[in-house]
Amino acid sequence: MPAHPIRYVDLNVRDLDRSVDFYTRLLDLTEDSRSNRDGRRRAALSAGPATLRLQEIGATAPDSAWRADDLQKGFRHIGFKVADLDRRVAALHDEGVRFHLEPLDATGGVRIAFFFDPDGALLEFIQGDLDYHKVWDEGLVAAERAQPAPTTPRFDHVAVTVDRMPDTVDLYSSGLGFGVAGQLFHKSDPRGFEITYLHAQGTVLEVFTYTADKEETPWQVGTETPGFQGVAFVDPDPAAAIARLTDAGAKPAGSVPGLVTDRDGFPVRVEAQR
C-alpha cells in the first residue's frame, strides 16, 4: 500500500478576504488560486506538503458546536512546524490574535503554542523534533528528522481524538498507507492521555486517546458552520480507496461522492489524481 499524504485541509470561513489575509500575512502561506464555484468564493493556500482550501459561507453562518476540548472526538487542531515560534507568537499577539495556550516546552522535547484563526479553528505552532517515548518505525522517525527547518510555517499535522487507537491505526494504514512513527505518553495527565503519530510522506495524523469519557463529534455532512470540514487525499482510483476505508470501518457520509467518516466521525475525502 503506497502512502497517501494529506493533500488538502478544508475549512469553512465567514469572510474569505479576512481569512486569506490572516493565513497569508500572519502565517506566510501562499495563495495559489481563487475561484467561484456553486455560488461560493473559494481560495487555495499552499502550506508546504498540503493545501488549505477555504470556502466562504457568509457572515450570518451559525457558530459550530465544536469546542476546544480534547475529549470531544474528531478534529482537534491543525499543526504547523516553525523554526522561530516565540517571534511568531509575539507577532500574532501584536495583531490581537486570540490564544488558547501560550508558548511552553511540552512533552516530547518540543515547544508549542495554540491560537485560533478568525473563525475559531484551532491552530498550533510546533518547534523542534519529537523525542518519542516509544518508537514504532525508525525509518519514519529518521525521515521526519531529516526535514530541513522551515523558513515559514509548514503544514505538519491534523490532530484527532479517537476512541480506540488500534482501530484508527488499522483504518488509516490499510486504507491510505499511513505508518506509525511513535508514541508519547502523558503519564501525569489524569485523563489517561496518549498520542500516536501516523505518518505519510511528511504529513501526520496526530491521534489523541484517553481513558476518560469522551463526547461525540458535532460534525455532520453538509453543515454550514465555520471551521474545519475535513481532510482530503488523492488516488488514481478513488472508489478503490473508499472501498479500502469502508472495509476497515469507515462509513459513507450521506450521498457525497468520495466522502466518508472514520470510526470517530472524522471526515475524510478521496479525490481523483489530477
CSV table of C-alpha atoms in Angstrom, one decimal:
chain,number,residue,atom,x,y,z
A,1,MET,CA,0.0,0.0,0.0
A,2,PRO,CA,1.6,3.3,-1.1
A,3,ALA,CA,1.4,6.1,1.5
A,4,HIS,CA,-1.2,8.7,0.7
A,5,PRO,CA,-0.2,12.0,2.3
A,6,ILE,CA,-2.8,14.6,3.4
A,7,ARG,CA,-3.2,16.7,0.3
A,8,TYR,CA,-5.9,19.2,1.4
A,9,VAL,CA,-7.4,20.5,4.6
A,10,ASP,CA,-10.9,22.0,4.1
A,11,LEU,CA,-12.2,25.0,6.1
A,12,ASN,CA,-15.4,26.9,6.0
A,13,VAL,CA,-14.9,30.7,6.6
A,14,ARG,CA,-17.3,33.6,7.1
A,15,ASP,CA,-15.2,36.2,5.2
A,16,LEU,CA,-12.8,34.8,2.6
A,17,ASP,CA,-10.8,38.0,2.3
A,18,ARG,CA,-10.3,38.2,6.1
A,19,SER,CA,-9.2,34.6,6.3
A,20,VAL,CA,-6.8,34.8,3.3
A,21,ASP,CA,-5.3,37.9,4.9
A,22,PHE,CA,-4.8,36.0,8.2
A,23,TYR,CA,-3.2,33.0,6.6
A,24,THR,CA,-1.0,34.8,4.1
A,25,ARG,CA,0.1,37.8,6.1
A,26,LEU,CA,0.4,36.3,9.6
A,27,LEU,CA,1.3,32.7,8.7
A,28,ASP,CA,3.1,33.3,5.5
A,29,LEU,CA,1.1,30.8,3.5
A,30,THR,CA,1.0,31.4,-0.3
A,31,GLU,CA,-2.3,32.0,-2.1
A,32,ASP,CA,-2.4,29.7,-5.1
A,33,SER,CA,-5.8,30.4,-6.6
A,34,ARG,CA,-9.2,31.8,-6.1
A,35,SER,CA,-12.4,30.6,-7.7
A,36,ASN,CA,-16.2,30.9,-7.5
A,37,ARG,CA,-17.9,27.6,-7.7
A,38,ASP,CA,-21.6,26.8,-6.9
A,39,GLY,CA,-22.0,30.4,-5.9
A,40,ARG,CA,-19.3,30.2,-3.2
A,41,ARG,CA,-16.0,32.1,-3.2
A,42,ARG,CA,-13.0,29.8,-2.5
A,43,ALA,CA,-9.3,30.1,-2.1
A,44,ALA,CA,-6.4,27.6,-2.1
A,45,LEU,CA,-3.4,28.3,0.1
A,46,SER,CA,-0.1,26.4,-0.1
A,47,ALA,CA,1.3,25.3,3.3
A,48,GLY,CA,4.1,23.1,2.1
A,49,PRO,CA,3.1,19.4,1.7
A,50,ALA,CA,-0.6,20.3,2.0
A,51,THR,CA,-3.0,22.9,0.8
A,52,LEU,CA,-5.6,24.7,2.9
A,53,ARG,CA,-8.9,25.1,0.9
A,54,LEU,CA,-11.1,27.9,2.2
A,55,GLN,CA,-14.8,28.1,1.3
A,56,GLU,CA,-16.8,31.3,2.2
A,57,ILE,CA,-20.2,30.6,3.8
A,58,GLY,CA,-21.1,34.1,4.8
A,59,ALA,CA,-21.2,36.4,7.8
A,60,THR,CA,-24.6,35.0,9.0
A,61,ALA,CA,-23.5,31.4,9.3
A,62,PRO,CA,-24.2,30.0,12.7
A,63,ASP,CA,-21.5,29.1,15.1
A,64,SER,CA,-20.2,25.5,15.2
A,65,ALA,CA,-20.8,23.2,18.1
A,66,TRP,CA,-17.2,22.2,18.0
A,67,ARG,CA,-15.3,23.1,21.2
A,68,ALA,CA,-11.6,23.3,22.1
A,69,ASP,CA,-11.9,20.3,24.4
A,70,ASP,CA,-9.7,17.4,23.6
A,71,LEU,CA,-12.3,15.0,25.0
A,72,GLN,CA,-14.6,15.8,22.1
A,73,LYS,CA,-14.0,13.2,19.4
A,74,GLY,CA,-12.9,14.0,15.9
A,75,PHE,CA,-11.0,17.1,14.8
A,76,ARG,CA,-8.8,18.9,17.4
A,77,HIS,CA,-6.4,21.2,15.6
A,78,ILE,CA,-4.1,21.9,12.6
A,79,GLY,CA,-0.4,21.9,13.3
A,80,PHE,CA,2.4,23.9,11.6
A,81,LYS,CA,6.1,23.4,12.1
A,82,VAL,CA,8.1,26.6,12.7
A,83,ALA,CA,11.7,27.4,13.5
A,84,ASP,CA,11.0,30.7,15.3
A,85,LEU,CA,8.0,30.1,17.5
A,86,ASP,CA,8.4,32.8,20.1
A,87,ARG,CA,9.0,35.5,17.5
A,88,ARG,CA,5.9,34.4,15.5
A,89,VAL,CA,3.8,34.3,18.7
A,90,ALA,CA,4.8,37.8,19.6
A,91,ALA,CA,3.8,39.0,16.1
A,92,LEU,CA,0.4,37.3,16.5
A,93,HIS,CA,-0.1,39.0,19.8
A,94,ASP,CA,0.7,42.3,18.2
A,95,GLU,CA,-2.2,41.6,15.8
A,96,GLY,CA,-4.6,40.7,18.6
A,97,VAL,CA,-4.9,37.0,17.7
A,98,ARG,CA,-6.7,35.0,20.3
A,99,PHE,CA,-4.6,32.3,22.1
A,100,HIS,CA,-5.7,29.0,23.6
A,101,LEU,CA,-2.3,28.1,25.0
A,102,GLU,CA,0.7,30.4,25.4
A,103,PRO,CA,4.2,29.0,24.4
A,104,LEU,CA,5.6,26.2,26.5
A,105,ASP,CA,8.1,23.4,26.4
A,106,ALA,CA,6.0,20.3,26.0
A,107,THR,CA,6.3,16.6,26.5
A,108,GLY,CA,8.5,15.1,23.7
A,109,GLY,CA,11.1,17.9,23.8
A,110,VAL,CA,9.2,20.4,21.5
A,111,ARG,CA,8.0,23.9,22.1
A,112,ILE,CA,4.3,24.6,21.2
A,113,ALA,CA,1.6,27.3,21.2
A,114,PHE,CA,-2.1,27.2,20.3
A,115,PHE,CA,-4.2,30.0,18.8
A,116,PHE,CA,-7.4,30.5,16.8
A,117,ASP,CA,-8.0,31.6,13.3
A,118,PRO,CA,-10.6,34.3,12.6
A,119,ASP,CA,-13.5,31.7,12.6
A,120,GLY,CA,-12.3,29.8,15.7
A,121,ALA,CA,-10.4,26.9,14.1
A,122,LEU,CA,-7.6,25.9,16.5
A,123,LEU,CA,-4.1,26.1,15.1
A,124,GLU,CA,-0.7,25.0,16.6
A,125,PHE,CA,2.8,26.1,16.1
A,126,ILE,CA,5.4,23.4,17.0
A,127,GLN,CA,9.1,23.9,17.1
A,128,GLY,CA,11.7,21.1,17.2
A,129,ASP,CA,11.7,17.3,16.5
A,130,LEU,CA,9.8,15.0,18.7
A,131,ASP,CA,11.6,12.7,21.1
A,132,TYR,CA,9.2,9.8,21.1
A,133,HIS,CA,8.7,7.7,24.3
A,134,LYS,CA,8.1,4.7,22.1
A,135,VAL,CA,9.5,4.4,18.5
A,136,TRP,CA,7.5,2.2,16.2
A,137,ASP,CA,9.3,2.8,12.9
A,138,GLU,CA,12.9,4.1,12.9
A,139,GLY,CA,12.7,4.9,9.2
A,140,LEU,CA,9.7,7.2,9.6
A,141,VAL,CA,11.4,9.0,12.6
A,142,ALA,CA,14.6,9.4,10.6
A,143,ALA,CA,12.7,10.9,7.6
A,144,GLU,CA,10.9,13.3,9.9
A,145,ARG,CA,14.2,14.5,11.5
A,146,ALA,CA,15.8,14.8,8.1
A,147,GLN,CA,13.4,17.5,7.0
A,148,PRO,CA,15.0,21.0,6.9
A,149,ALA,CA,14.0,23.6,9.4
A,150,PRO,CA,11.1,25.5,7.9
A,151,THR,CA,11.7,29.1,6.9
A,152,THR,CA,7.9,29.8,7.0
A,153,PRO,CA,5.2,27.8,8.8
A,154,ARG,CA,4.9,24.4,7.1
A,155,PHE,CA,1.9,22.1,7.5
A,156,ASP,CA,2.7,19.2,9.7
A,157,HIS,CA,-0.4,17.5,11.1
A,158,VAL,CA,-4.1,17.4,11.9
A,159,ALA,CA,-4.9,16.2,15.4
A,160,VAL,CA,-7.9,14.0,16.2
A,161,THR,CA,-9.4,12.4,19.3
A,162,VAL,CA,-10.4,8.8,18.9
A,163,ASP,CA,-12.0,6.1,21.0
A,164,ARG,CA,-9.7,3.2,20.1
A,165,MET,CA,-6.2,3.7,18.8
A,166,PRO,CA,-5.7,0.2,17.2
A,167,ASP,CA,-8.9,0.7,15.1
A,168,THR,CA,-7.7,4.1,13.9
A,169,VAL,CA,-4.2,2.7,13.0
A,170,ASP,CA,-5.8,-0.2,11.1
A,171,LEU,CA,-8.1,2.1,9.2
A,172,TYR,CA,-5.5,4.6,8.0
A,173,SER,CA,-2.8,2.1,7.4
A,174,SER,CA,-4.9,-0.4,5.4
A,175,GLY,CA,-6.9,2.4,3.7
A,176,LEU,CA,-4.3,5.0,3.0
A,177,GLY,CA,-0.9,3.6,3.7
A,178,PHE,CA,-0.1,5.5,6.9
A,179,GLY,CA,2.7,4.1,9.1
A,180,VAL,CA,3.1,4.6,12.9
A,181,ALA,CA,6.3,6.6,13.7
A,182,GLY,CA,5.9,6.6,17.5
A,183,GLN,CA,4.0,7.5,20.6
A,184,LEU,CA,4.1,9.9,23.6
A,185,PHE,CA,2.7,9.0,27.0
A,186,HIS,CA,1.4,11.9,29.2
A,187,LYS,CA,1.7,9.9,32.5
A,188,SER,CA,0.8,12.8,34.8
A,189,ASP,CA,-2.4,13.6,32.9
A,190,PRO,CA,-5.4,12.2,35.0
A,191,ARG,CA,-7.4,11.7,31.8
A,192,GLY,CA,-5.1,8.8,30.7
A,193,PHE,CA,-3.6,10.7,27.7
A,194,GLU,CA,-1.5,9.2,24.9
A,195,ILE,CA,-0.6,10.4,21.4
A,196,THR,CA,0.1,8.2,18.5
A,197,TYR,CA,1.8,9.6,15.3
A,198,LEU,CA,0.7,8.3,11.9
A,199,HIS,CA,2.9,9.4,9.1
A,200,ALA,CA,2.5,9.6,5.3
A,201,GLN,CA,5.1,11.4,3.2
A,202,GLY,CA,5.7,14.3,5.5
A,203,THR,CA,2.1,14.7,6.7
A,204,VAL,CA,0.9,13.4,10.0
A,205,LEU,CA,-2.3,12.4,11.8
A,206,GLU,CA,-1.7,13.1,15.5
A,207,VAL,CA,-4.1,10.6,17.2
A,208,PHE,CA,-5.2,11.5,20.8
A,209,THR,CA,-6.5,8.7,23.0
A,210,TYR,CA,-7.8,9.0,26.6
A,211,THR,CA,-9.2,6.6,29.1
A,212,ALA,CA,-11.5,9.3,30.3
A,213,ASP,CA,-15.1,9.5,28.9
A,214,LYS,CA,-15.4,11.4,25.6
A,215,GLU,CA,-18.1,13.3,23.7
A,216,GLU,CA,-19.2,12.6,20.1
A,217,THR,CA,-18.1,14.9,17.4
A,218,PRO,CA,-20.6,17.6,16.4
A,219,TRP,CA,-19.6,17.4,12.7
A,220,GLN,CA,-22.2,16.4,10.3
A,221,VAL,CA,-22.1,16.2,6.5
A,222,GLY,CA,-23.4,19.3,4.8
A,223,THR,CA,-23.2,21.6,7.9
A,224,GLU,CA,-23.0,25.3,7.1
A,225,THR,CA,-20.9,26.3,10.0
A,226,PRO,CA,-17.4,27.8,10.0
A,227,GLY,CA,-14.3,25.9,10.8
A,228,PHE,CA,-12.7,22.5,9.9
A,229,GLN,CA,-14.6,20.4,7.4
A,230,GLY,CA,-12.3,17.5,6.7
A,231,VAL,CA,-9.0,16.3,5.1
A,232,ALA,CA,-8.7,15.1,1.5
A,233,PHE,CA,-6.4,12.6,-0.2
A,234,VAL,CA,-5.8,11.8,-3.9
A,235,ASP,CA,-5.8,8.4,-5.5
A,236,PRO,CA,-5.8,7.2,-9.2
A,237,ASP,CA,-8.8,5.1,-8.2
A,238,PRO,CA,-10.8,6.9,-5.5
A,239,ALA,CA,-13.5,4.2,-5.5
A,240,ALA,CA,-10.9,1.6,-4.6
A,241,ALA,CA,-9.5,3.8,-1.8
A,242,ILE,CA,-13.0,4.4,-0.4
A,243,ALA,CA,-13.7,0.7,-0.5
A,244,ARG,CA,-10.5,0.0,1.5
A,245,LEU,CA,-11.5,2.6,4.1
A,246,THR,CA,-15.1,1.2,4.4
A,247,ASP,CA,-13.7,-2.3,4.7
A,248,ALA,CA,-11.7,-1.0,7.7
A,249,GLY,CA,-14.7,0.6,9.4
A,250,ALA,CA,-15.3,4.0,7.7
A,251,LYS,CA,-18.8,5.0,6.9
A,252,PRO,CA,-20.2,6.8,3.7
A,253,ALA,CA,-21.1,10.4,4.5
A,254,GLY,CA,-24.6,10.6,3.1
A,255,SER,CA,-24.6,10.7,-0.7
A,256,VAL,CA,-21.5,12.9,-1.1
A,257,PRO,CA,-19.1,11.0,-3.6
A,258,GLY,CA,-15.7,10.2,-2.2
A,259,LEU,CA,-16.6,11.3,1.4
A,260,VAL,CA,-16.5,9.0,4.4
A,261,THR,CA,-16.2,9.4,8.1
A,262,ASP,CA,-13.9,7.3,10.2
A,263,ARG,CA,-15.0,5.4,13.3
A,264,ASP,CA,-15.0,8.6,15.4
A,265,GLY,CA,-16.9,10.8,12.9
A,266,PHE,CA,-13.8,12.5,11.4
A,267,PRO,CA,-14.5,13.4,7.7
A,268,VAL,CA,-12.2,12.0,5.0
A,269,ARG,CA,-12.5,12.7,1.3
A,270,VAL,CA,-10.6,10.8,-1.5
A,271,GLU,CA,-10.4,12.6,-4.9
A,272,ALA,CA,-9.1,11.6,-8.3
A,273,GLN,CA,-5.4,12.1,-9.1
A,274,ARG,CA,-5.0,15.2,-11.2
